[in-house]
Every structure is written in structure tokens, then in C-alpha cells.
Amino acid sequence: MNRVRLLPEHVANQIAAGEVVERPSSVVKELVENSLDAEARRITVEIQAGGRSLIRITDDGFGMSRDDALLCLERHATSKIQRAEDLHGIATMGFRGEALPSIASVSRFVLTTRERDSDSPEGTQVVINGGRIVEVKAAGAAVGTCVEARSLFFNLPARRKFLRSEETESAHTQHYLTLAALAHPEVSFTFVKDGRTIWQLPAIKAGAGEGAPMAALRERMRQLAGTLPQLIALDVRAALHERVMDDAAEPGAVADSSLQIRLWGLIGAPGVARSTREEQHLFVNRRPVENRGINHALIEGYHTALMKGRFPVCCLFLEIDPAAVDVNIHPAKREVKFRDERAVRGFVSRAVRDALLGFHIPGESKPVAAAVMPAAALPAVEWFGAKPPAAAVPPESATREPALPGFPVAPAPTPVASSAPLALSFLARPAAPLASEPVATSPVVSPSEPVRPSLAAGSPTPLLSVPLRVVGVIGRLYVVLESDRGLVLLDQHAAHERILFEQMLTRLERNEITSQRLLLPETIELGVRDATFVRGILPTLTRLGVGLSEFGERTFLLDALPPMVKAPDARNFVVTLIDELKAAGEGVNALRLGEDVIAKTVCRHSVKANDPLAGPELENLVNDLRHCAMPYTCPHGRPTLIEMNFRELEKKFGRTQ
Ligand code: ADP
Ligand code: MG
């Protein structure tokens, strides 16, 4: 008896719809992507009842002929790829030819379209009900395409039940539209919900020149959000050295190749963060994506500029050869896979780190300045001088070829930079002062360099680059300062932590950790497991200034503590430290581990942080902070400074709207 048979077309389409059409927002996504692929300049999205009762997308793209309008509703009918090889270099949003037939199979569907390049004033209308064609007719229509999907899942009651509340569903749609609007400032978007216009984003004409896309992006963000948090512009290009499988040569063989890559966009300044990833927008070749590797890279790049459990705010565009990224791994194309994940991850994390460091550049030598300037102003791709994150990228993955035509070759890496591990190398600038600056006699604490013009079009001068005058201290903790822009508050404790943290790192890097001997060495007895663990990290502990030596099977002798730590109970301090090191995990690189532990140690045990300061001491504090590499956050990512400019003050006092 034969049991196997082919499914009817409309059933096959419904099955495909199960993958592609999860909820109303997936319909919106597929249709808007089609409009973008059709070079639309104006896209209107209407939904009713969260998209359950109506979804309508209207565009002014190139439209379709009558034949195409019928064919596009067949499964695997697409104009975007032709051969299997095309899958390796997809430049359009769509390529599977599945969306329209899938959507049409689970809704009451009307497609109206008129071709741009046709002389006929008539368009075509196709009406489909749950996958079955009801009517095809000529119809008067504007150039472009309008797709209407009513009663989504009307023929799949089980599916319909899974839809969430109208608000939730329309929030999903709005989230997707935000992404589409960010990626395409040149397109005007209108969003209408239950008859009410929620957005009307005019198209932003991108001017000429290198900085134009960045300006357009800022403008689009402003259209969407109103006021923006403090953002840093970033634009970095590089040639990545990839290691990829080359099965053509020999199964399992690895070949080296070089890959042009660019990351540009805006990221939150140090201290700007959110409790969710909601404002973290990532695009690969303009496609909104989720990629765990890049998420990690961002957090890695922020490092001490981000609080634990908080997420960066960003809108970043990665541009990469389509052949080096696979977009065909997720039914809704939400995830992508890079040919060399590690190289991309390392690139992103360095780009972000350098941009953050570049936000505040106290020294003459600015190994990181390139990242924050518009690409046109790049003196050289200095980028390769810094060593990639030790754990994330093998050293050979950074090449020193000219990044892109027109960019000179980077200077050779300095020995300091190339021998210092990531955790410390960001301090590897020649003039990191350990001692305080001479006491300022004037009450105005001026930056040691002339005030630099704004870093990138539209971003204000960083706070520590403008003169600050100490007004006083409140609550024994908050220093009140004044700048020509307004009011500034400094958290004395957080500032102190940052300063001590960086000083300690510099010392570590220079192998200058001088530990303070204890008057009375103490013995510490540990459990078998802890003892084994501690034996493995004794060299690290020594580097951190903790004088611990073996004194028996499970006994250790503690005879020194790091400077700045004043633990009344030395033994307790060491036990806590060991616990923290253990908790940090064994996979973590030893120095990186040390860094985090230092941060914690300094925070909890620093002597000076809580002492009340006055006069010149306060000015020194501000000066010392200026000399930090990452002065705007404490080592835990909490802000050290808060600014309230005159505009905000005026608003608060009701002087302006
Ligand atoms: P895909 O986008 O993967 O090609 P779809 O099912 O989404 O598959 O669309 C099928 C085809 O219909 C597209 O390749 C395109 O040629 C055409 N099409 C769909 N939407 C539009 C539109 N808004 N404007 C012009 N052509 C469209
Ligand atoms: Mg499509």
C-alpha cells in the first residue's frame, strides 16, 4: 500500500507559514522588506487590532507586472536569486520566495500593484482567501505595491489563539519598524495604528560626503526618540585576517584570506546604559540581526564603562562582504552567522573600546583617536597597533595591510602595546601620571590641553575637556562643579575608585606593584579544593600584591597585602579575594581576572574614598580624573559625573518648554 503523497500546495504553504509567519509583526517585516527590495522611498504601514484584523503595507517601489503579480504568489518564486551560488552573496532582504505565498495562505489577502516602468495606467489586483485565488483583475492604482492581509490565521484557529494582546502585538510591529527606519533614513515611514498616525518620519536626504550617513542616522534617531542620550560616533574600517575552511583545496584545510569590514554608527558614551537590550540596535549589511558574538563584543568593548547587568545603547552597522556572512540560518532571517565569528567579534570589541577611549583623550599620543573621527579624517588606521583582546582573537587575526584603498599603512605596533594584554593595554599611553598634578592655585580646574572641537559632527565636547570650577561639596560625597555649560556633579567615591583602579593597573602593567608587608604574617588554612585552586594562581596573586606562600598541605602564609588596601582583617580579605577569583571562573584569562578583582578590591577596601576632601584636594581629584583613560565611569560602570546643562535647568525651572 502506498502511503506517501505530495501535500496540496496550499497545505504546503501553510506549513511554510508556520516558520515565516509567527505573528503580525513577522508579516509586517516580510512585507516591508519586500518594499525596501523594490526600492521604495515611501512606505506606509497600517495595522488594526494589533495586526489581527488588518495589516496593510503600501509602497511606491517599482511594482510588478500582471505576470509577476501572479507568479510571486507561488512558492519559491523570487526575482532576487537565480542559482544556488547566489545564496553565497545575498544583497537583498528577501531571497527565499516564501513570504507572499505563506502570508496569503493564512489570511484574506489582497495584492494590488502597478509597475513603474510600464506605460499602462492600469495595475493588477489579486485576491486570495486562505491560499486560494478568488479573483484576478485589472485595477486602477498608483505606481507601487499595496499588500493587505486581513484576519490573520483565520483558518488556523490554534495559531490565532497564540497571539498575545493587541498592545503586545503592535509593540512587536513598532519595534521592527524602528529597526527598519533606523537602517533606512532615506525612506519615509508612516505608521498608522487603529486609524491613528503614530509616526510620520520624513525621508532624510543624505547629503554628500563621508559624514552624511552619520548625520542622517542621528536625525532619524531624533525623529524616533526626540531627545537622545549622549552618543559617540564611530566609523572604523579594517582588513580582517580570516581563517576559513578551504575544503576545495583539501578536506579540513584552513586557508587565510583577507576581509574588508566596516563598523559605523553611534554608541552611548561611557555611563550611558539601559537595563535591557532594547536600545541596542545591530545591523549587518543593513539587516537587523541578533548575534550573540556581537552582543558579547559590545560588552567586552565597554568593559569597565558598563555596569554589570546593564546593556549598551547603540545603533551600529556592520558592513561586510555578503559572502562572509550567512543569512540563511534562521526562518525569519533574524540571526546571521559569520564565516569567521572570532575575527568579527574581536573587530567589533576593539572598535567599541577605542571609540570609548577616544571620547576622552588626555595624552598627546592617541592610539585610539581614529575610531571617533569621521572616516575621511582618519590619519591612518592605527588600529592594528593595538593588540586584539587576548582571549577573543588570536594575534595573527589582525593584519597590518592598508585597510582600504586610500588608507595608509598603520605604524608598527609599539612594543608596549604588543606585549601588554588587553586588560592593561588600554592604559599603555606614555604619560599616565601616577602622582597628582601640582596643586592648582586657581579655583578653576582647566583641562591640561586646549579644548578640542567636538569629536564628530553633532556630539558635544566631553565634560572633562571643558574647564570646571569647584563650588563645594554636599552630603560629604557629591562635589558640585560649574562649567560654562551648566551644573556638574561628581561622585567623589566613584571618581576615586576610577583613579585608584587605573593607577593600580598602570603599576601592574609596569610590574611596580609594591605590596605592604604585614607586621604579623598570618596563616590561612583552606579546604582541599580551595588549596589546589590557590596553588594554581599564586603567581597572579603575587602580581596583585598579595604575598601568599605555601606553608603546608592546605596551609598558606600571608605576609603582604596590596597597597591602598587597608583590611582590618587581612585574612578575611584574602579569603574573599579567593572566592571572587573562583567565582570569576577558570576560563578567564589570568590578567583579566586580576583586573576585575582589583576593581572590586579597590572599591571595597580603598582607604581614601570616603574621606571628606576640601579645597586643593578636590581640584586634584578632578585633575587626576582627567588623566584617566576612562574617566566617566567607576570600574563598575557607574557614572562618576553627571551634567545638567543650562537648557535642562531652564526647562526644570519652567523658563522654556
Ligand atoms: P522574496 O522576497 O524572498 O523574493 P517574497 O515571497 O517575499 O519572496 O516575494 C516574491 C517576489 O515578489 C519578490 O522576489 C519580488 O520580485 C516580488 N515582490 C514582492 N513584494 C514586492 C513589492 N512590494 N514590490 C515589488 N515586487 C515585490
Ligand atoms: Mg520577501
XYZ file of C-alpha atoms and ligand atoms in Angstrom:
685
model
C 0.000 0.000 0.000
C 1.353 3.418 -0.884
C 1.181 5.897 1.912
C 3.409 8.727 0.795
C 1.822 11.510 -1.189
C 2.549 15.101 -2.073
C 0.717 17.681 0.000
C -1.625 20.069 -1.768
C 0.025 23.390 -2.493
C -1.998 25.425 -0.014
C -1.207 22.988 2.802
C 2.492 23.151 1.967
C 2.225 26.931 2.113
C 0.561 26.848 5.496
C 3.365 24.678 6.791
C 5.910 27.154 5.458
C 3.883 29.925 7.060
C 4.387 28.212 10.399
C 8.056 29.106 10.114
C 7.943 32.504 8.462
C 4.748 33.972 9.863
C 4.894 33.765 13.593
C 2.811 36.811 14.404
C 1.596 40.056 12.833
C 4.993 41.703 13.156
C 6.551 38.954 11.019
C 4.067 39.770 8.274
C 4.975 43.442 8.564
C 8.650 42.560 8.445
C 8.383 40.441 5.318
C 6.255 43.000 3.507
C 8.391 45.991 4.454
C 11.482 44.086 3.361
C 9.832 43.467 0.013
C 9.095 47.182 -0.287
C 12.699 48.033 0.535
C 13.921 45.497 -2.008
C 11.621 47.179 -4.510
C 13.482 50.465 -3.918
C 10.528 52.164 -2.286
C 11.061 55.708 -0.992
C 7.776 55.893 0.858
C 6.328 53.072 2.949
C 3.076 53.222 4.868
C 2.245 50.557 7.416
C -1.265 50.281 8.782
C -2.431 47.804 11.377
C -5.680 47.247 13.193
C -6.249 45.322 16.407
C -2.534 44.653 16.754
C -2.479 43.291 13.216
C -5.065 40.580 13.806
C -7.755 42.209 11.758
C -5.673 44.187 9.287
C -2.131 44.656 8.087
C -1.641 46.881 5.079
C 1.684 47.925 3.592
C 1.743 50.446 0.763
C 4.905 51.391 -1.099
C 5.988 53.443 -4.084
C 8.515 50.886 -5.272
C 8.938 49.514 -8.779
C 5.820 47.359 -8.596
C 5.028 44.252 -10.612
C 3.627 43.305 -13.962
C 0.489 41.180 -14.113
C 2.513 38.016 -14.737
C 4.841 38.729 -11.855
C 1.951 39.529 -9.572
C 0.607 36.053 -10.160
C 3.913 34.262 -10.123
C 5.143 35.875 -6.907
C 2.375 34.058 -5.068
C 3.808 30.679 -5.982
C 6.134 29.097 -3.543
C 9.839 29.571 -4.310
C 9.097 32.299 -6.809
C 11.557 35.138 -6.438
C 13.259 37.747 -8.557
C 16.170 38.036 -6.157
C 18.288 34.968 -6.738
C 18.558 32.566 -9.605
C 21.176 29.985 -8.814
C 22.366 28.181 -5.721
C 25.620 30.133 -5.869
C 23.649 33.340 -5.390
C 22.937 32.200 -1.849
C 26.566 32.933 -1.037
C 26.297 36.628 -1.671
C 22.831 37.876 -0.850
C 22.439 41.611 -1.226
C 18.652 41.834 -0.887
C 16.480 41.425 2.188
C 14.494 38.552 0.721
C 15.652 35.611 -1.360
C 13.573 32.571 -0.473
C 10.404 33.407 -2.363
C 8.318 32.150 0.522
C 6.831 35.157 2.234
C 3.960 36.131 -0.052
C 2.532 32.623 -0.602
C 2.898 31.907 3.118
C 1.103 35.070 4.201
C -1.570 34.566 1.545
C -2.224 31.053 2.831
C -3.095 32.195 6.348
C -5.081 35.370 5.713
C -7.567 37.124 3.481
C -5.058 38.622 1.145
C -5.184 41.344 -1.494
C -2.218 42.314 -3.631
C -2.536 45.456 -5.725
C 0.413 46.517 -7.803
C 1.347 48.705 -10.726
C 4.663 48.562 -12.463
C 6.756 51.704 -12.502
C 8.327 51.033 -15.893
C 5.103 50.371 -17.737
C 3.094 52.666 -19.947
C -0.202 51.188 -18.893
C -2.067 53.253 -16.308
C -3.586 50.062 -15.021
C -2.397 47.828 -12.296
C -3.271 44.323 -11.211
C -5.222 43.122 -8.237
C -5.125 39.572 -6.918
C -7.500 38.447 -4.191
C -6.663 35.311 -2.252
C -8.535 33.639 0.564
C -6.594 31.279 2.779
C -4.283 30.404 -0.096
C -6.932 30.000 -2.807
C -7.084 32.551 -5.590
C -10.519 34.170 -5.651
C -10.078 36.862 -8.250
C -7.519 38.442 -10.551
C -8.437 41.717 -12.207
C -7.142 44.935 -13.642
C -7.345 47.788 -11.204
C -6.534 51.444 -11.159
C -3.646 52.035 -8.786
C -0.723 54.314 -8.071
C 2.729 53.074 -9.048
C 3.977 50.696 -6.407
C 2.540 47.874 -4.413
C -0.052 47.534 -1.711
C -0.436 44.292 0.189
C -3.305 43.785 2.548
C -3.612 40.838 4.917
C -6.843 40.683 6.909
C -7.942 38.207 9.582
C -4.524 36.711 10.081
C -4.679 32.985 10.926
C -8.467 32.946 10.405
C -8.088 29.419 9.030
C -5.684 28.284 11.750
C -7.623 28.824 14.992
C -4.898 27.180 17.084
C -2.388 29.715 15.778
C -4.725 32.613 16.288
C -5.144 31.666 19.923
C -1.428 32.028 20.455
C -1.451 35.692 19.551
C -0.908 37.972 22.502
C -2.769 41.119 23.404
C -3.200 43.819 20.799
C -0.723 46.046 22.606
C 1.935 43.356 22.697
C 1.488 42.520 19.043
C 1.584 46.116 17.932
C 4.635 46.728 20.118
C 6.414 43.971 18.181
C 5.476 45.650 14.936
C 6.608 49.023 16.172
C 9.916 47.543 17.290
C 10.561 46.079 13.872
C 9.600 49.345 12.196
C 12.039 51.212 14.417
C 14.808 48.981 13.137
C 13.760 49.373 9.520
C 13.525 53.138 9.935
C 16.987 53.330 11.513
C 18.520 51.305 8.725
C 16.845 53.391 6.022
C 16.771 57.090 6.867
C 16.413 57.808 3.148
C 12.972 56.185 3.185
C 9.933 57.899 4.622
C 7.923 55.734 7.009
C 4.363 56.206 8.151
C 2.864 54.009 10.822
C -0.868 54.049 11.386
C -2.404 52.097 14.235
C -6.161 51.678 14.503
C -6.648 54.707 12.330
C -4.265 56.910 14.304
C -0.990 58.054 12.823
C 1.731 57.069 15.248
C 4.694 58.144 13.172
C 5.311 60.108 10.117
C 9.027 60.067 9.536
C 10.012 62.215 6.585
C 12.754 60.877 4.366
C 16.135 62.292 5.247
C 18.103 63.405 2.254
C 21.614 62.176 2.820
C 23.965 64.925 1.748
C 27.225 64.170 0.039
C 30.418 63.400 1.876
C 31.677 60.880 4.395
C 29.846 62.212 7.413
C 26.452 62.300 5.712
C 25.174 58.845 6.665
C 26.071 59.535 10.298
C 24.216 62.838 10.262
C 21.240 61.136 8.643
C 21.276 58.423 11.285
C 21.332 60.967 14.101
C 18.477 62.818 12.501
C 16.443 59.622 12.129
C 17.115 58.726 15.765
C 15.944 62.150 16.778
C 12.760 61.725 14.724
C 12.119 58.468 16.530
C 13.143 59.325 20.059
C 13.025 63.054 20.474
C 15.947 63.648 22.792
C 18.954 61.383 22.529
C 21.348 60.239 25.219
C 24.950 61.282 24.794
C 26.249 59.318 21.836
C 29.672 58.795 20.343
C 30.143 58.452 16.620
C 32.261 55.590 15.416
C 33.469 54.700 11.958
C 36.181 52.134 11.517
C 37.303 50.160 8.533
C 39.766 47.363 8.599
C 41.013 44.410 6.686
C 40.452 41.375 8.825
C 42.642 38.433 8.513
C 40.321 35.478 8.326
C 40.994 31.839 8.755
C 38.403 29.868 6.887
C 37.856 26.267 5.965
C 39.072 25.586 2.474
C 37.611 22.245 1.602
C 38.209 22.879 -2.060
C 41.934 22.521 -1.544
C 41.747 19.543 0.755
C 39.059 18.461 3.197
C 39.608 20.192 6.524
C 42.251 22.557 5.173
C 42.357 26.074 6.557
C 43.067 28.977 4.263
C 43.958 32.544 5.114
C 42.126 35.326 3.455
C 41.579 38.978 3.970
C 38.216 40.566 4.507
C 37.236 44.208 4.254
C 34.981 45.193 7.086
C 33.482 48.411 8.346
C 31.637 49.265 11.521
C 29.923 52.597 11.840
C 27.187 54.193 13.822
C 26.543 55.620 17.255
C 27.150 54.193 20.701
C 26.288 55.506 24.143
C 29.022 57.486 25.894
C 30.574 55.859 28.980
C 27.912 55.704 31.673
C 25.011 55.597 29.220
C 23.336 52.201 29.548
C 19.957 50.503 29.804
C 18.610 47.610 31.789
C 17.580 45.731 28.636
C 18.950 45.221 25.154
C 16.013 47.152 23.775
C 18.066 50.104 22.648
C 20.848 48.007 21.262
C 20.349 48.039 17.519
C 22.616 45.983 15.349
C 22.605 45.670 11.597
C 24.659 43.538 9.310
C 24.572 44.878 5.771
C 21.549 46.899 6.862
C 19.661 43.841 8.042
C 18.598 43.998 11.705
C 20.135 40.988 13.386
C 20.727 39.316 16.663
C 24.131 37.820 17.100
C 25.449 36.639 20.414
C 29.026 37.106 19.359
C 28.450 40.791 18.654
C 26.472 41.225 21.857
C 29.449 39.875 23.741
C 31.833 42.003 21.760
C 29.897 45.101 22.750
C 30.019 44.292 26.422
C 33.674 43.397 26.101
C 34.326 46.694 24.344
C 32.581 48.682 27.058
C 34.319 46.753 29.794
C 34.551 48.987 32.846
C 32.386 51.632 31.184
C 29.335 49.458 31.673
C 27.622 48.313 34.840
C 27.160 44.618 35.330
C 23.768 43.517 34.082
C 23.304 46.682 32.033
C 23.378 46.911 28.267
C 24.866 49.389 25.854
C 22.767 51.782 23.846
C 23.813 51.643 20.237
C 22.898 51.772 16.621
C 25.679 50.046 14.761
C 26.049 48.990 11.183
C 28.454 46.289 10.218
C 29.302 46.238 6.555
C 30.952 43.134 5.339
C 31.260 41.169 2.108
C 27.933 39.314 1.815
C 29.899 36.186 1.015
C 31.415 36.250 4.507
C 28.087 36.094 6.289
C 25.323 33.513 6.127
C 21.845 34.999 6.443
C 20.136 31.736 5.670
C 20.260 30.156 9.124
C 17.035 31.470 10.645
C 13.492 31.213 9.240
C 12.862 34.900 9.859
C 16.476 35.792 8.964
C 16.863 37.339 12.393
C 20.177 35.672 13.051
C 23.278 35.588 10.948
C 26.452 33.605 11.075
C 29.830 34.961 10.132
C 32.376 32.902 8.285
C 34.894 33.856 10.945
C 32.943 34.715 14.085
C 36.048 35.288 16.181
C 37.591 37.796 13.837
C 34.365 39.796 13.606
C 33.851 39.709 17.330
C 37.376 40.908 18.007
C 36.975 43.679 15.464
C 33.739 44.934 16.991
C 35.022 44.871 20.528
C 38.152 46.823 19.616
C 36.189 49.346 17.608
C 33.869 49.994 20.528
C 36.642 50.118 23.096
C 38.709 52.526 21.043
C 35.736 54.775 20.423
C 35.009 54.927 24.148
C 38.613 55.616 24.993
C 38.806 58.164 22.229
C 35.923 60.016 23.816
C 38.352 61.247 26.402
C 41.896 61.673 25.200
C 44.129 63.287 27.731
C 47.567 62.411 26.347
C 49.394 63.514 23.242
C 49.610 60.015 21.938
C 46.199 58.896 20.895
C 46.368 55.329 19.728
C 42.634 55.252 19.670
C 41.613 58.565 18.257
C 40.937 57.203 14.815
C 37.813 55.447 15.867
C 35.821 58.506 16.756
C 36.606 60.609 13.768
C 34.724 60.521 10.549
C 36.496 58.097 8.281
C 37.576 60.877 5.979
C 39.640 62.439 8.721
C 41.446 59.274 9.694
C 45.139 59.982 9.724
C 45.925 56.310 9.456
C 44.368 53.091 10.501
C 46.164 52.968 13.773
C 44.014 50.210 14.867
C 46.381 47.419 14.170
C 48.879 48.838 16.581
C 46.772 47.779 19.495
C 46.673 44.174 20.339
C 43.377 42.366 19.944
C 41.619 41.045 23.007
C 43.810 38.251 24.225
C 41.056 35.794 24.826
C 38.855 36.592 21.871
C 41.185 36.857 18.930
C 44.385 35.089 18.095
C 47.197 37.541 17.437
C 47.503 36.577 13.809
C 43.987 37.688 13.100
C 44.919 41.326 12.890
C 46.757 42.149 9.730
C 48.649 45.296 9.041
C 47.719 45.744 5.453
C 46.216 49.000 4.330
C 42.641 48.713 5.458
C 41.059 50.097 2.366
C 42.405 51.783 -0.693
C 43.406 55.271 0.208
C 44.288 54.467 3.792
C 47.968 54.427 4.604
C 49.535 51.506 6.355
C 49.457 51.693 10.106
C 52.663 52.308 12.002
C 54.319 49.303 13.577
C 52.880 48.384 16.935
C 54.849 49.717 19.819
C 56.477 47.093 21.995
C 54.365 48.190 24.916
C 51.128 47.726 23.096
C 52.074 44.448 21.576
C 53.272 42.863 24.757
C 50.580 44.160 27.040
C 47.486 42.048 27.347
C 44.145 43.616 26.620
C 43.171 44.120 30.188
C 46.021 46.519 30.668
C 46.933 47.731 27.227
C 44.312 50.425 27.250
C 46.446 52.205 29.746
C 49.512 51.909 27.606
C 49.934 55.536 26.892
C 53.193 57.178 27.705
C 52.048 59.829 30.097
C 49.865 58.063 32.596
C 50.729 60.030 35.682
C 50.828 58.197 38.947
C 51.396 61.206 41.089
C 48.929 64.009 41.400
C 49.310 67.106 39.330
C 50.787 70.117 41.059
C 48.190 71.735 43.226
C 46.177 74.170 41.208
C 46.259 77.624 42.665
C 43.388 78.972 40.705
C 39.969 77.707 41.635
C 39.347 76.815 38.028
C 40.472 73.336 37.127
C 41.352 73.597 33.483
C 41.898 70.692 31.187
C 45.571 70.170 30.507
C 45.033 70.506 26.785
C 43.229 73.110 24.804
C 39.585 72.326 24.464
C 39.171 70.186 21.427
C 36.475 70.850 18.931
C 33.653 68.384 19.024
C 34.736 64.884 18.187
C 32.276 64.152 15.500
C 29.570 66.185 13.966
C 26.819 66.677 16.467
C 28.487 65.317 19.588
C 29.210 67.810 22.349
C 32.661 68.305 23.807
C 33.238 65.764 26.563
C 32.704 67.168 30.011
C 36.256 66.759 31.199
C 37.568 68.732 28.256
C 35.935 71.947 29.422
C 37.073 73.993 32.428
C 35.344 73.097 35.683
C 35.134 75.207 38.817
C 34.648 73.599 42.189
C 31.689 75.115 44.027
C 31.550 72.873 47.057
C 30.656 69.501 48.462
C 27.265 68.264 49.542
C 26.447 65.257 51.651
C 30.193 64.714 52.172
C 30.187 62.842 48.882
C 28.987 64.871 45.917
C 31.227 67.563 44.567
C 29.320 70.405 42.955
C 31.081 71.921 39.981
C 30.278 74.547 37.442
C 31.176 74.682 33.778
C 30.300 77.195 31.125
C 27.603 74.759 30.073
C 25.909 74.376 33.419
C 25.961 72.297 36.585
C 28.150 69.252 37.127
C 28.015 66.778 39.984
C 30.862 64.448 40.746
C 30.574 61.349 42.879
C 33.721 61.550 44.951
C 33.722 57.885 45.779
C 33.211 56.714 42.210
C 35.850 59.141 40.925
C 38.301 57.927 43.482
C 37.725 54.333 42.626
C 38.368 55.029 38.975
C 41.593 56.855 39.724
C 42.898 54.195 42.085
C 41.837 51.478 39.705
C 43.769 52.903 36.797
C 46.795 53.721 38.899
C 46.852 50.189 40.122
C 46.558 48.843 36.586
C 49.423 51.012 35.438
C 51.528 49.719 38.254
C 50.586 46.176 37.455
C 51.492 46.693 33.867
C 54.850 48.108 34.787
C 55.362 45.387 37.312
C 55.558 48.010 40.000
C 53.173 46.571 42.485
C 54.731 47.148 45.810
C 52.939 45.248 48.442
C 52.861 46.312 52.023
C 54.338 43.784 54.388
C 52.211 42.731 57.294
C 53.690 43.202 60.711
C 52.393 39.859 61.764
C 52.171 37.273 58.967
C 49.098 35.115 59.248
C 48.489 31.518 58.348
C 45.432 30.653 56.346
C 44.056 27.171 56.184
C 41.922 26.226 53.226
C 39.835 23.273 52.075
C 41.468 20.794 49.723
C 39.788 22.213 46.616
C 40.489 25.827 47.517
C 44.092 24.957 48.297
C 44.550 23.406 44.862
C 42.929 26.429 43.238
C 45.105 28.876 45.157
C 48.271 26.958 44.317
C 47.376 27.422 40.646
C 47.010 31.187 40.929
C 49.873 32.045 43.267
C 51.777 33.934 40.533
C 48.682 36.027 39.780
C 48.214 36.785 43.439
C 51.823 37.851 43.735
C 51.363 40.192 40.805
C 48.373 41.667 42.558
C 50.490 42.300 45.604
C 49.086 39.548 47.747
C 52.030 37.839 49.438
C 50.873 34.287 49.848
C 53.151 31.247 50.040
C 52.727 27.562 50.689
C 53.168 26.594 54.273
C 51.950 23.015 54.275
C 49.464 20.790 52.549
C 46.486 23.106 52.929
C 48.068 25.961 54.796
C 49.339 29.219 53.320
C 51.277 32.051 54.843
C 50.032 35.580 54.194
C 52.708 38.207 54.683
C 51.774 41.084 52.389
C 48.754 42.959 51.039
C 48.352 45.219 48.002
C 48.825 48.942 48.596
C 45.720 51.043 49.114
C 44.036 48.150 50.787
C 43.559 48.561 54.443
C 41.836 45.480 55.620
C 41.432 45.309 59.348
C 41.078 41.604 58.912
C 43.734 40.629 56.359
C 42.798 37.011 56.462
C 39.192 37.748 55.650
C 40.260 39.967 52.788
C 42.264 37.169 51.192
C 39.517 34.615 51.614
C 37.030 36.962 49.952
C 39.504 37.598 47.178
C 39.906 33.877 46.569
C 36.153 33.441 46.481
C 35.851 36.211 43.938
C 38.602 34.792 41.791
C 36.929 31.417 41.932
C 33.577 32.903 41.032
C 35.117 34.731 38.095
C 35.734 31.321 36.551
C 38.790 29.468 35.478
C 38.346 30.020 31.781
C 39.068 33.709 32.221
C 42.486 34.901 31.320
C 44.561 35.395 34.430
C 45.265 39.076 33.999
C 41.771 39.967 33.040
C 40.674 38.113 36.108
C 43.095 40.170 38.114
C 41.684 43.355 36.722
C 38.153 42.663 37.776
C 39.262 41.606 41.192
C 41.291 44.757 41.592
C 38.224 46.769 40.747
C 36.273 45.086 43.451
C 39.072 45.201 45.960
C 39.767 48.848 45.421
C 36.102 49.632 45.690
C 35.542 47.829 48.900
C 38.782 48.474 50.693
C 40.070 51.758 49.404
C 41.164 53.961 52.223
C 40.632 57.403 50.893
C 37.403 57.148 49.030
C 35.204 58.102 51.920
C 37.357 60.764 53.497
C 35.925 64.238 53.243
C 38.026 66.325 50.861
C 38.399 70.053 50.621
C 39.987 72.828 48.533
C 43.015 71.750 46.549
C 42.303 68.107 47.247
C 39.075 68.398 45.307
C 40.822 70.057 42.420
C 43.404 67.310 42.434
C 40.661 64.781 42.304
C 39.232 66.379 39.182
C 42.696 66.628 37.651
C 43.511 63.033 38.420
C 40.240 62.001 36.891
C 41.127 63.910 33.752
C 44.191 61.774 33.406
C 42.278 58.556 33.482
C 41.729 56.620 30.302
C 38.064 56.022 31.041
C 37.129 58.761 33.492
C 33.393 58.870 33.074
C 32.606 55.689 34.945
C 33.909 53.931 38.032
C 35.413 50.490 37.425
C 31.948 49.023 37.831
C 30.484 51.187 35.128
C 28.653 53.617 37.390
C 28.920 57.236 36.292
C 31.482 59.434 38.017
C 29.965 62.670 36.721
C 26.509 63.929 35.984
C 25.880 67.029 33.985
C 22.835 69.232 33.903
C 23.249 71.911 31.300
C 21.614 75.293 31.343
C 18.970 74.176 28.882
C 17.866 71.408 31.206
C 17.948 73.766 34.173
C 15.835 76.293 32.342
C 13.389 73.578 31.476
C 13.158 72.452 35.079
C 12.522 75.997 36.229
C 9.883 76.431 33.580
C 11.750 79.167 31.753
C 11.465 77.287 28.483
C 9.294 74.482 27.209
P 11.416 37.070 -1.738
O 11.328 38.418 -1.139
O 12.201 36.138 -0.909
O 11.855 37.079 -3.177
P 8.556 37.066 -1.481
O 7.564 35.971 -1.429
O 8.609 37.973 -0.325
O 9.954 36.406 -1.741
O 8.294 37.902 -2.792
C 8.303 37.262 -4.064
C 8.628 38.221 -5.173
O 7.587 39.144 -5.342
C 9.854 39.067 -4.909
O 11.034 38.405 -5.314
C 9.567 40.308 -5.754
O 10.016 40.120 -7.074
C 8.073 40.403 -5.766
N 7.604 41.399 -4.788
C 7.130 41.164 -3.551
N 6.768 42.303 -2.937
C 7.017 43.314 -3.803
C 6.868 44.740 -3.748
N 6.411 45.368 -2.634
N 7.230 45.453 -4.836
C 7.709 44.832 -5.936
N 7.871 43.494 -6.039
C 7.543 42.726 -4.993
Mg 10.354 38.869 0.640
